[in-house]
PDB file of C-alpha atoms and ligand atoms in Angstrom:
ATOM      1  CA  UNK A   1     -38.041-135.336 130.212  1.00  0.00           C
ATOM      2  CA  UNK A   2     -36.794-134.662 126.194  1.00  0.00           C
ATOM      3  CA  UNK A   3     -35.488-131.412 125.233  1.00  0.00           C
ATOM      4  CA  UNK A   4     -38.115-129.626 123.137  1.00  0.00           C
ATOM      5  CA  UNK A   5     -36.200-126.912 121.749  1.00  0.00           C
ATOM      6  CA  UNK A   6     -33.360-127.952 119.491  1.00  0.00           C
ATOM      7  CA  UNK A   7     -30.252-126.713 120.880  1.00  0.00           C
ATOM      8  CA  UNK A   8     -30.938-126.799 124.237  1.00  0.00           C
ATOM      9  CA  UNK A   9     -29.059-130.073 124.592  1.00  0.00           C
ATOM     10  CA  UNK A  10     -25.536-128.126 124.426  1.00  0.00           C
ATOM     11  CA  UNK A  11     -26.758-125.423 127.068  1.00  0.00           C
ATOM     12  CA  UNK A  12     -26.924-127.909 129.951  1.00  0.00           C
ATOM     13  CA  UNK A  13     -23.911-128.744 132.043  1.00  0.00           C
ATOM     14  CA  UNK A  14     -21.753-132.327 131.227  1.00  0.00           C
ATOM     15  CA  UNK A  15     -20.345-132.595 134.250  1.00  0.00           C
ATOM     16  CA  UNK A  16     -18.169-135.608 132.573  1.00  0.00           C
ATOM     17  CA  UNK A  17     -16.905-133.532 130.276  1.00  0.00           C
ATOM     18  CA  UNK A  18     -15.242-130.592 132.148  1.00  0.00           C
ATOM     19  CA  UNK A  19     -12.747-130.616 134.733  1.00  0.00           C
ATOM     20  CA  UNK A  20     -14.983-129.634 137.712  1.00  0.00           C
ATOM     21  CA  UNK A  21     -14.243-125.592 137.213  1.00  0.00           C
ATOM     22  CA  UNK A  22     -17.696-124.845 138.665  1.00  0.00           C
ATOM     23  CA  UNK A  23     -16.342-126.392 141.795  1.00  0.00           C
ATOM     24  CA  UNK A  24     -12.768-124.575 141.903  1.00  0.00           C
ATOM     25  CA  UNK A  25     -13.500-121.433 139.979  1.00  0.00           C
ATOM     26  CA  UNK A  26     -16.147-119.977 141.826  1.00  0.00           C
ATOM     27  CA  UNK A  27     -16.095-118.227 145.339  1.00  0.00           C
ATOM     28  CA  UNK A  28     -18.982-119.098 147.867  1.00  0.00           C
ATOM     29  CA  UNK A  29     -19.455-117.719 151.671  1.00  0.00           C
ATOM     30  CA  UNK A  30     -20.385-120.348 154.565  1.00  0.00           C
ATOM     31  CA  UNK A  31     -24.288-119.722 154.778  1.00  0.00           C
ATOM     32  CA  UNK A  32     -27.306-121.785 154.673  1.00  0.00           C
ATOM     33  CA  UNK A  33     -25.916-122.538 151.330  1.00  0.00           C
ATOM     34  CA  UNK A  34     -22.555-123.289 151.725  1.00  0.00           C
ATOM     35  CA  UNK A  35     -21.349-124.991 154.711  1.00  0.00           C
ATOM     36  CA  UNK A  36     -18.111-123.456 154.516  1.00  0.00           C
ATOM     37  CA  UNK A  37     -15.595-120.314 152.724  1.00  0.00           C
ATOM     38  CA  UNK A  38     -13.841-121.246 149.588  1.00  0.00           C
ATOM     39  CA  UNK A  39     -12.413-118.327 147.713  1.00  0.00           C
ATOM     40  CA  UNK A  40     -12.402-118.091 143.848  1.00  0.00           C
ATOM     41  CA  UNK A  41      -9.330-120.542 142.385  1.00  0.00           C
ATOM     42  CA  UNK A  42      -9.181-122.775 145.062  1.00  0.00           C
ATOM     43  CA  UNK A  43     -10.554-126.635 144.746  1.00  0.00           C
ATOM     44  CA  UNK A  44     -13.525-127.495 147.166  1.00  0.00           C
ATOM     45  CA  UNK A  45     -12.724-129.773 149.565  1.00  0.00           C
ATOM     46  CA  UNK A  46     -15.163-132.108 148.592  1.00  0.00           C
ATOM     47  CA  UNK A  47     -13.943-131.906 144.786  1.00  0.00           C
ATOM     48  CA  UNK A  48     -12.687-135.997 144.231  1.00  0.00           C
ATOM     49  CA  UNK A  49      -9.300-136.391 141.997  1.00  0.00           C
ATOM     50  CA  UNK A  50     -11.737-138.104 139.217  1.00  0.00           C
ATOM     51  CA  UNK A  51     -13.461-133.853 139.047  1.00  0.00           C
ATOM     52  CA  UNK A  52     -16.592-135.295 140.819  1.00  0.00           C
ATOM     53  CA  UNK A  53     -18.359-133.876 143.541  1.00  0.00           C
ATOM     54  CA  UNK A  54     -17.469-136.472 146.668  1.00  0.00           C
ATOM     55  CA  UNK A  55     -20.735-136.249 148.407  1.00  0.00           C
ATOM     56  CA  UNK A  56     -22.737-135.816 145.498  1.00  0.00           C
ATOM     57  CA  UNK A  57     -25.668-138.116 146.772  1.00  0.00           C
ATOM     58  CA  UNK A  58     -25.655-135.642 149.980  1.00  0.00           C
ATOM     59  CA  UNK A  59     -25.131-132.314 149.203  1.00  0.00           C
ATOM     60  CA  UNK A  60     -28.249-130.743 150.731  1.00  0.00           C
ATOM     61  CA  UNK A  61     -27.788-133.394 153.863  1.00  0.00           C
ATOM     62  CA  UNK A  62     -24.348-131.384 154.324  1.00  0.00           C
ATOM     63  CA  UNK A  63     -25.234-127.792 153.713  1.00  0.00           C
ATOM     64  CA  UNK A  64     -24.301-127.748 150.476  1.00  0.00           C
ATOM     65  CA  UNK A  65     -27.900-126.633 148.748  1.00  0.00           C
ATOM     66  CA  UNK A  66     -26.068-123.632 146.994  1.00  0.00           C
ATOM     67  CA  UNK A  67     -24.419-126.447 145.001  1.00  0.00           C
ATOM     68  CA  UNK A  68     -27.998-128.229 143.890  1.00  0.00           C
ATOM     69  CA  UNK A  69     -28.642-124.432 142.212  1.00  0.00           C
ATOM     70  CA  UNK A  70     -26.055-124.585 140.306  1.00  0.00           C
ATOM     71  CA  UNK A  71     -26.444-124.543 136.375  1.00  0.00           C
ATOM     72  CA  UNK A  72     -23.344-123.653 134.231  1.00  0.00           C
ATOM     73  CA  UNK A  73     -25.495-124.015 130.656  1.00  0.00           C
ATOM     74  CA  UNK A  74     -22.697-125.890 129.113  1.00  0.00           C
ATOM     75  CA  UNK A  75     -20.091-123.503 129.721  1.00  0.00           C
ATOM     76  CA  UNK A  76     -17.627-125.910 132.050  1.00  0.00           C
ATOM     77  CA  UNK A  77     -17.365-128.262 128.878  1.00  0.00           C
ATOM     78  CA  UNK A  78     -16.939-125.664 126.900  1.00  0.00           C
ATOM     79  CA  UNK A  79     -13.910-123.857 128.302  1.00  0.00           C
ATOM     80  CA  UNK A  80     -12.451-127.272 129.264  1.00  0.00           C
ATOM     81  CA  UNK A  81     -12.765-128.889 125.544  1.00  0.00           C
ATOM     82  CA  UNK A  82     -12.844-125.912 123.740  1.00  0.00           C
ATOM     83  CA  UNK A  83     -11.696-122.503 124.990  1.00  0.00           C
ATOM     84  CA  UNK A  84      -8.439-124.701 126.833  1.00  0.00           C
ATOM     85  CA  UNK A  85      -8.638-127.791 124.326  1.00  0.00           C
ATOM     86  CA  UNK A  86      -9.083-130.571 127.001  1.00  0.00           C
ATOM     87  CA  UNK A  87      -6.163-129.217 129.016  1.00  0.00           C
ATOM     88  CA  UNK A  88      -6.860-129.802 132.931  1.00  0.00           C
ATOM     89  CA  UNK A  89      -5.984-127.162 135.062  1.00  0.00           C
ATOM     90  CA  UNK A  90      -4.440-129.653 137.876  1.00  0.00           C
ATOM     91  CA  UNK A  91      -1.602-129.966 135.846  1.00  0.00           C
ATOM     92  CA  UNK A  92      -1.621-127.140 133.808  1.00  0.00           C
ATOM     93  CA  UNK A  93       0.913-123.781 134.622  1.00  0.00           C
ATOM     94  CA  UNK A  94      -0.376-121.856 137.638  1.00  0.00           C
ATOM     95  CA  UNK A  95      -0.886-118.542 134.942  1.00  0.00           C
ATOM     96  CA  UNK A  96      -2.932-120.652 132.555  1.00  0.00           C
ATOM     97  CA  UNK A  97      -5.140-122.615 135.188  1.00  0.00           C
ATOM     98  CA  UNK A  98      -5.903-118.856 137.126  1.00  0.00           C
ATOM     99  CA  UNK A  99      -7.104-117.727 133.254  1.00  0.00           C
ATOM    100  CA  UNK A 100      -9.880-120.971 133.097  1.00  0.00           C
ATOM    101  CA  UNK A 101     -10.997-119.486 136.068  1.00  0.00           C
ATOM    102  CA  UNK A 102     -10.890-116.275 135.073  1.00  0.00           C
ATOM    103  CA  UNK A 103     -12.562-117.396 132.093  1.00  0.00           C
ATOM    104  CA  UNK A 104     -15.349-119.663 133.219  1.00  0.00           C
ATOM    105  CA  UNK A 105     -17.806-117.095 134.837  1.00  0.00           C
ATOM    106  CA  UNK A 106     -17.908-115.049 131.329  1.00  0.00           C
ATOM    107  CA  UNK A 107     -18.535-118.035 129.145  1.00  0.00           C
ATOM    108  CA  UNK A 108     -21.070-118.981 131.825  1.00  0.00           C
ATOM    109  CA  UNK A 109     -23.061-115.494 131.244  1.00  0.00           C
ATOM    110  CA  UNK A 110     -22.561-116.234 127.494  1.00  0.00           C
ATOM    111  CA  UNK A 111     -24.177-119.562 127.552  1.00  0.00           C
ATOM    112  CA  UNK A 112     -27.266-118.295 130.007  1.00  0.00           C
ATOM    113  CA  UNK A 113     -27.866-115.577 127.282  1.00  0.00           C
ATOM    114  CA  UNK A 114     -27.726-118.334 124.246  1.00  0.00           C
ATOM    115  CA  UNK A 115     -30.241-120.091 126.489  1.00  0.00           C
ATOM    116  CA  UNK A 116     -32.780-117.995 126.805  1.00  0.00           C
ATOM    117  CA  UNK A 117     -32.139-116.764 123.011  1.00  0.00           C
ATOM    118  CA  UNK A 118     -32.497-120.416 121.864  1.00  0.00           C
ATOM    119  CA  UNK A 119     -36.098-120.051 123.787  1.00  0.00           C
ATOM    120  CA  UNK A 120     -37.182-116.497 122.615  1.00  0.00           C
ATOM    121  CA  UNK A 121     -36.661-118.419 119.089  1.00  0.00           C
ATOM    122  CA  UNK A 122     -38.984-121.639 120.016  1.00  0.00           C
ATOM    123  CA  UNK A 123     -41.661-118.849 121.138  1.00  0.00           C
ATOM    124  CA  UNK A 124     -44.038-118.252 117.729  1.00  0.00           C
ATOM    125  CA  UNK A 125     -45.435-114.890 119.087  1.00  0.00           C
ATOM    126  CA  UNK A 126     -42.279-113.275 119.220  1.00  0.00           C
ATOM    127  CA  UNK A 127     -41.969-114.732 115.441  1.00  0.00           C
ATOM    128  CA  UNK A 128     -41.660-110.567 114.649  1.00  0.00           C
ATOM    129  CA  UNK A 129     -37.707-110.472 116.233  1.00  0.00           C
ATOM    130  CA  UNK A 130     -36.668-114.132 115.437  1.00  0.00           C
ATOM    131  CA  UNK A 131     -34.920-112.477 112.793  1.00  0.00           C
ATOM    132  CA  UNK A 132     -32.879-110.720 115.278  1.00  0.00           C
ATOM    133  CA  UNK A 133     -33.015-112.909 117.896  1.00  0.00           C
ATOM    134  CA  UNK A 134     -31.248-115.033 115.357  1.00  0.00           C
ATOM    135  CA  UNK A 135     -28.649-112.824 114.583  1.00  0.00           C
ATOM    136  CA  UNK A 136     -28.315-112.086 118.685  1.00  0.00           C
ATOM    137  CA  UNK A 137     -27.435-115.787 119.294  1.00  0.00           C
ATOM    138  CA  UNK A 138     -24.838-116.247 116.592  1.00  0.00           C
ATOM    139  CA  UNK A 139     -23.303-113.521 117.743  1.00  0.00           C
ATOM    140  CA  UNK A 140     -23.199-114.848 121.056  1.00  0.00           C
ATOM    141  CA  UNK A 141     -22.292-118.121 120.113  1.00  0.00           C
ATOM    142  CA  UNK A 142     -19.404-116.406 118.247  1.00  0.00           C
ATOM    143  CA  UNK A 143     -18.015-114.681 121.701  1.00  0.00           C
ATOM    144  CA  UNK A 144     -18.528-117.649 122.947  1.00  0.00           C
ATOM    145  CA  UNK A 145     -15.265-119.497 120.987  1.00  0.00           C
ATOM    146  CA  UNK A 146     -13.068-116.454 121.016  1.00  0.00           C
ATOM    147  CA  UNK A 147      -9.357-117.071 122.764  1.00  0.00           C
ATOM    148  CA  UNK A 148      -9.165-117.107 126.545  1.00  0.00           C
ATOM    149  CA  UNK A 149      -7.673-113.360 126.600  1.00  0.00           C
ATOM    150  CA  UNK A 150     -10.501-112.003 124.486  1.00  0.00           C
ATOM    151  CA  UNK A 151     -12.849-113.379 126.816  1.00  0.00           C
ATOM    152  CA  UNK A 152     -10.981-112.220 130.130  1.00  0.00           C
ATOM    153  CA  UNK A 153     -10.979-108.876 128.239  1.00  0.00           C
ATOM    154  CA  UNK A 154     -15.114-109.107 127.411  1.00  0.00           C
ATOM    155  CA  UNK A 155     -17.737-106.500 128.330  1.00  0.00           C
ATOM    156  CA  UNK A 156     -19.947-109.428 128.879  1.00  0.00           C
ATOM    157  CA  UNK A 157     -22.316-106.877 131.316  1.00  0.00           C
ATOM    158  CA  UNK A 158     -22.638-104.733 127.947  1.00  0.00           C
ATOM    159  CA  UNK A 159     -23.778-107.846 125.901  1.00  0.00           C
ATOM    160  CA  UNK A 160     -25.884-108.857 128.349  1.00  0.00           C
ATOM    161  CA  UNK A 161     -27.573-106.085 128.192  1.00  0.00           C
ATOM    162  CA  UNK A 162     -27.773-105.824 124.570  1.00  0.00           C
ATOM    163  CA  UNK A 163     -29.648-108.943 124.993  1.00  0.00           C
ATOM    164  CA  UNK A 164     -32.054-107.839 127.505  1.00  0.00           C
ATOM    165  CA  UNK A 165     -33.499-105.485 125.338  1.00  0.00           C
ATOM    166  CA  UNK A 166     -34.079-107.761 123.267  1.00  0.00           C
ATOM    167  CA  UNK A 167     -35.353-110.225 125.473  1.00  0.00           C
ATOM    168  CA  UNK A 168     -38.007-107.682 126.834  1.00  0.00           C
ATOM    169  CA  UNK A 169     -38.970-107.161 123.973  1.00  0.00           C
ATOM    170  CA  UNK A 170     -40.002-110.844 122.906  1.00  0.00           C
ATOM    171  CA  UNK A 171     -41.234-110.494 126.715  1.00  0.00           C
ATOM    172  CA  UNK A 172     -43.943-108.080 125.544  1.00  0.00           C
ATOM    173  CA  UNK A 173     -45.014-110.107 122.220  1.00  0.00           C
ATOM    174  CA  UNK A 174     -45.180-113.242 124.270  1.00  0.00           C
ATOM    175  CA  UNK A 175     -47.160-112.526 127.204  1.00  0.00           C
ATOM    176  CA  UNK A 176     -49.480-109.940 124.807  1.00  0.00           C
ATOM    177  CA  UNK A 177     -50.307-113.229 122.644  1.00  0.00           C
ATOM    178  CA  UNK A 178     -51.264-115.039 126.003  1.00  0.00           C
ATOM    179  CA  UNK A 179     -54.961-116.348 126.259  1.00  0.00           C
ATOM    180  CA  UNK A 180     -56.653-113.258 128.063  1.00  0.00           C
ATOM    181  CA  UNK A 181     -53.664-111.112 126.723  1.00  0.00           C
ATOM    182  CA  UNK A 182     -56.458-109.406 124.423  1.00  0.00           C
ATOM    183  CA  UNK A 183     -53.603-107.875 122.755  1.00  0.00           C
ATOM    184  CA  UNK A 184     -53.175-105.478 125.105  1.00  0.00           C
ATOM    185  CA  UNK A 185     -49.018-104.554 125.373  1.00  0.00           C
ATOM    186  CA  UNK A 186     -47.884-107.043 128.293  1.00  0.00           C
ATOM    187  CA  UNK A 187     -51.490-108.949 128.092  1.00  0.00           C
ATOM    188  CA  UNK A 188     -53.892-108.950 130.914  1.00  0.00           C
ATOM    189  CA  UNK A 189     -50.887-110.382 133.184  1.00  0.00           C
ATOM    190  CA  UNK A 190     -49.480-108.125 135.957  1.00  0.00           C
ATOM    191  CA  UNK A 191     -46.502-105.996 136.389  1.00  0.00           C
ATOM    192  CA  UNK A 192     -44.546-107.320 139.091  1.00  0.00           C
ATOM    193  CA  UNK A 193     -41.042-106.531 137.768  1.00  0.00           C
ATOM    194  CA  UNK A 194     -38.020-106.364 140.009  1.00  0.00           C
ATOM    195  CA  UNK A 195     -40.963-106.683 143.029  1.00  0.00           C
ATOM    196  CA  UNK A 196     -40.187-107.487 146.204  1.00  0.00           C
ATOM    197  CA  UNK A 197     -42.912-110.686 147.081  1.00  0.00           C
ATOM    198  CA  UNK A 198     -40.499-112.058 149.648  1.00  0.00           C
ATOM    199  CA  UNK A 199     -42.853-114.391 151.506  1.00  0.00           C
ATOM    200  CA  UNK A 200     -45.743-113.159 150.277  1.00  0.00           C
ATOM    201  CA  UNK A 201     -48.992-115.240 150.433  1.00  0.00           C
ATOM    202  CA  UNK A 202     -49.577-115.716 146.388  1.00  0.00           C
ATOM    203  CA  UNK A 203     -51.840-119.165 146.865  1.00  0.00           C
ATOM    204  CA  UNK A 204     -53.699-119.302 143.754  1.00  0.00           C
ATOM    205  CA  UNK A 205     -53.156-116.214 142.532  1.00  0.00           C
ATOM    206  CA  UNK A 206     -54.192-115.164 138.972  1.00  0.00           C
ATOM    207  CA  UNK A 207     -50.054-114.642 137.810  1.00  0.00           C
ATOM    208  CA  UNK A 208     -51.191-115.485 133.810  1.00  0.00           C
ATOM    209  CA  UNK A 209     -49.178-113.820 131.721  1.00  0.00           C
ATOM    210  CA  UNK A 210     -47.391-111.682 134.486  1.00  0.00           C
ATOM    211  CA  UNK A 211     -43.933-110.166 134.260  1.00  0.00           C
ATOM    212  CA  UNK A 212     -42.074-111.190 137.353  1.00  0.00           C
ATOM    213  CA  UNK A 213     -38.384-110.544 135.844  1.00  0.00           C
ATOM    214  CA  UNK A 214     -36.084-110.002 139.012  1.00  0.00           C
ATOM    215  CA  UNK A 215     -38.742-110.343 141.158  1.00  0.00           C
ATOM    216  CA  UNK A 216     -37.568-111.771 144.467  1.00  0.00           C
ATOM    217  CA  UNK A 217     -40.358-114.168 145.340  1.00  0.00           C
ATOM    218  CA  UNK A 218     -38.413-116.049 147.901  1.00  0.00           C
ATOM    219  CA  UNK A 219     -40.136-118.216 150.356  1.00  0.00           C
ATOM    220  CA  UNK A 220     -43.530-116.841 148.643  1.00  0.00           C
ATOM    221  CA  UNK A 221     -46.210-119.037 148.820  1.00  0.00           C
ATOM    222  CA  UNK A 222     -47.556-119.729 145.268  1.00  0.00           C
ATOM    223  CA  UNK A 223     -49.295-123.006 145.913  1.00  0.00           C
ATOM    224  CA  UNK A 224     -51.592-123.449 143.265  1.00  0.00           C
ATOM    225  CA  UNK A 225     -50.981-120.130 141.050  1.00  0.00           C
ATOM    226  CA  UNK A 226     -51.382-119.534 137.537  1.00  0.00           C
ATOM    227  CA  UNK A 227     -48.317-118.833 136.216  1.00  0.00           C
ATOM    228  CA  UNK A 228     -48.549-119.954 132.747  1.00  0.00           C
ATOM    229  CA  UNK A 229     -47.172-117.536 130.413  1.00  0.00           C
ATOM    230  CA  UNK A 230     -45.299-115.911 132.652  1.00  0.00           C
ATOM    231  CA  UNK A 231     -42.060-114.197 132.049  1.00  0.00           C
ATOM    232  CA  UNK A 232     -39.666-115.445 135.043  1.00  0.00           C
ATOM    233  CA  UNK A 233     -36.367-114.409 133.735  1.00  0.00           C
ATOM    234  CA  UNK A 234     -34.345-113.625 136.652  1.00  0.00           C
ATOM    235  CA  UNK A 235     -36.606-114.261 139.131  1.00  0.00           C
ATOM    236  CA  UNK A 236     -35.752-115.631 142.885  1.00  0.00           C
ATOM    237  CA  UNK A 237     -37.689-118.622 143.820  1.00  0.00           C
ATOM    238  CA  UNK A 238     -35.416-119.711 146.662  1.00  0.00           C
ATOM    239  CA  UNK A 239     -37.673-121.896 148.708  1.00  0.00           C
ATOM    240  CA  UNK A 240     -41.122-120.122 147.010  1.00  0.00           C
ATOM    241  CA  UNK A 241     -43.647-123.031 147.000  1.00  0.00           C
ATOM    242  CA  UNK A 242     -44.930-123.803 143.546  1.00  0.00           C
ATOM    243  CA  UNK A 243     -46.928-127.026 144.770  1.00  0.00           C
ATOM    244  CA  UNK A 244     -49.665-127.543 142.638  1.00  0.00           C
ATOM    245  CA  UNK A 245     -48.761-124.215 140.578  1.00  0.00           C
ATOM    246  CA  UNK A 246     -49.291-124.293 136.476  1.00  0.00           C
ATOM    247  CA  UNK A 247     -46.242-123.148 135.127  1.00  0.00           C
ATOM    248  CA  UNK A 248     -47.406-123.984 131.716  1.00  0.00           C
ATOM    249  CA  UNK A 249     -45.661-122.013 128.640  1.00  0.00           C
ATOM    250  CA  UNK A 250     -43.808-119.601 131.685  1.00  0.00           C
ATOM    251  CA  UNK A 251     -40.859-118.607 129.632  1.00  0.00           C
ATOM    252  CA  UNK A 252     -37.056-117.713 130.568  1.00  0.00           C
ATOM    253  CA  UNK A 253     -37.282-119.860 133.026  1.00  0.00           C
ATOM    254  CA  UNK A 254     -34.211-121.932 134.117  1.00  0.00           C
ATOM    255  CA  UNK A 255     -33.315-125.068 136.200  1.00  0.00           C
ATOM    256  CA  UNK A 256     -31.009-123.394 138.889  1.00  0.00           C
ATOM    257  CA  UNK A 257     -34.635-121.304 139.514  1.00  0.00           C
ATOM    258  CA  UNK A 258     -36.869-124.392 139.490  1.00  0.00           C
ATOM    259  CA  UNK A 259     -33.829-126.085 141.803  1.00  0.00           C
ATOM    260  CA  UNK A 260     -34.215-123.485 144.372  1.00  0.00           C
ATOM    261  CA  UNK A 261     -38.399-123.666 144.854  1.00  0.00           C
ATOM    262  CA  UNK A 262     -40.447-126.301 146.497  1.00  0.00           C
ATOM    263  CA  UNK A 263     -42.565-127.928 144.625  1.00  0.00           C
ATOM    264  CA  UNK A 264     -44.747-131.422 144.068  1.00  0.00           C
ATOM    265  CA  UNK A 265     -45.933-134.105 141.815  1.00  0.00           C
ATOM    266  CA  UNK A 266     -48.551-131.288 140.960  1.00  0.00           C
ATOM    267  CA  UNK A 267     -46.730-128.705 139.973  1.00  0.00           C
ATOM    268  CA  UNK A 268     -46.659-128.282 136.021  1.00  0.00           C
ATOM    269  CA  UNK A 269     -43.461-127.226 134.763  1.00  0.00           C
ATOM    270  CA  UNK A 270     -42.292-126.228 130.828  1.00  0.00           C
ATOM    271  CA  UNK A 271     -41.697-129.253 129.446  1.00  0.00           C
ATOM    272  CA  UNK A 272     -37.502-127.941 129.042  1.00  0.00           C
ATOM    273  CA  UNK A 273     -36.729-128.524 132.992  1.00  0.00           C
ATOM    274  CA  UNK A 274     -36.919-131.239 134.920  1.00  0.00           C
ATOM    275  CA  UNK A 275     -38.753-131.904 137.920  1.00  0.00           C
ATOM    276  CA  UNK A 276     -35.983-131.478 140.886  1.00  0.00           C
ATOM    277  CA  UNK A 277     -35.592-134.458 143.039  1.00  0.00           C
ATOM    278  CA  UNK A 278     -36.007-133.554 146.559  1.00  0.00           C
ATOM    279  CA  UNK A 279     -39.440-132.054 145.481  1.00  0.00           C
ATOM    280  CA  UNK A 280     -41.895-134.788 146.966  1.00  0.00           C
ATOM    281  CA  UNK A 281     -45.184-134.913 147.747  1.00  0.00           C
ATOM    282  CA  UNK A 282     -48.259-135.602 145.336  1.00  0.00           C
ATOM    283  CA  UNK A 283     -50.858-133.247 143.777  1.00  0.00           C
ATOM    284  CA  UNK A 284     -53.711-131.171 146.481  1.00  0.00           C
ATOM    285  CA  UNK A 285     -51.067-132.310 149.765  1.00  0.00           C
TER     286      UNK A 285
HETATM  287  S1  SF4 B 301     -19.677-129.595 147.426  1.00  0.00           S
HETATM  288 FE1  SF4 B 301     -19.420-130.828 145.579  1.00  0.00          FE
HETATM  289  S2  SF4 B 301     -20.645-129.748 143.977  1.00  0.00           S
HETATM  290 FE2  SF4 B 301     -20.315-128.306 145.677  1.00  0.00          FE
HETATM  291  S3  SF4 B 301     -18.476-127.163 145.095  1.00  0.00           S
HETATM  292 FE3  SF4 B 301     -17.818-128.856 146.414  1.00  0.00          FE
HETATM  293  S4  SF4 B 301     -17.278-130.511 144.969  1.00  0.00           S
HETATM  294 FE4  SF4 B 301     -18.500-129.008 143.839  1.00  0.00          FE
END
């Protein structure tokens, strides 16, 4: 499916151009998600000598699903080209391979941000704050490239939410510009911030236009809902069935979300993210 929004391109991960960090960087807890503990620094077991993922093909076969979640926006290429020039932390000096990973996780919140501020400026109703929208990403996009210690030494959680004001706001022009919106602050959609829908029965409900930032919506049943317009930013679809749902113009919206629902040949997605493989199953099943 092409990129629509210029710049998005650069925001998704090249797995062939970093040095697996996602893999060794990060911690993750044996769960349904992981089928084993790996602390933060250490390689994963399945991590091959050429950075690729060994069982690749299989990772939800061997309880690996946490891994099909995963999005880094770009930032593994960018802290292995840029931020560390293409050096590889197998053979780099124990002190400077610890910093990458030390690194990676804030260039990672940095790139999320530039994604969803390289959205907020492909949205026309929020045309008001482009100007600072604009402003918002270069600045990010600045922290972005700064030396390894200034980024260890970041308050990435006070830029983030910097951005989220920002973000709510474009939130508000968006979904009040929304057919049935009427103009009304937030449109006609419903409030269902931070809520907790965990396996709530949502089969074609009316979700136009809705806020549903942090909601946790996992293992919700939204076959068939009307989610176009919706603000999703943050929200947890883990295994929330969006078969048949319209997802049409939802904004803030990511692949590691889409990744973690269930979904079919009839579920309409933004035309940014691609429709996950292991969703199968055709329109009305
Ligand atoms: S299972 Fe594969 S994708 Fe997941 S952390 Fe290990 S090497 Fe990386």
């Amino acid at each position: 499916m092409p990129d629509q929004i210029a710049g998005l391109p650069e925001l998704r991960g090249d797995c062939g151009s970093c040095f697996g960090l996602c893999c060794v960087a990060l911690p993750f807890a044996a769960s349904a998600d992981f089928a084993l503990d790996k602390p933060a620094g250490r390689p994963c077991p399945n991590l091959a000598d050429d950075h690729r993922c060994g069982i690749h093909a299989r990772l939800r076969d061997k309880g690996f699903t946490g891994c099909t979640v995963y999005d880094c926006f770009g930032a593994g290429q960018k802290v292995s080209r840029h931020t560390f020039g293409g050096q590889d932390w197998r053979t780099a000096p124990k002190d400077r391979a610890r910093r990458m990973f030390d690194v990676f996780p804030v260039v990672r919140q940095l790139h999320e941000l530039l994604w969803y501020l390289t959205e907020a400026l492909s949205l026309p109703a929020a045309r008001s704050v482009h100007p600072e929208l604009r402003r918002a990403l270069a600045e990010t996009e600045r922290l972005t490239l700064l030396p390894a210690e200034d980024l260890a030494a970041l308050d990435v959680a006070a830029h983030r939410a910097e951005i989220n004001a920002l973000l709510l706001r474009t939130s508000e022009l968006v979904r009040a510009g929304a057919a049935g919106g009427k103009g009304k602050k937030g449109g006609k959609g419903k409030n269902r911030r931070g809520a907790d829908l965990m396996g709530a029965r949502l089969r074609g409900a009316d979700l136009r236009g809705a806020t549903l930032r942090g909601a946790y919506l996992i293992a919700a049943d939204l076959t068939g809902a009307d989610l176009r317009d919706a603000d999703m930013i943050g929200s947890d679809l883990r295994d929330a069935d969006l078969s048949d749902a319209d997802l049409t113009g939802a904004f803030f919206l990511t692949q590691p979300q889409v990744n973690a629902a269930r979904g079919n040949t009839g579920t309409k997605l933004p035309g940014t993210l691609n429709r996950p493989g292991h969703w199968t199953g055709t329109a009305g099943e």
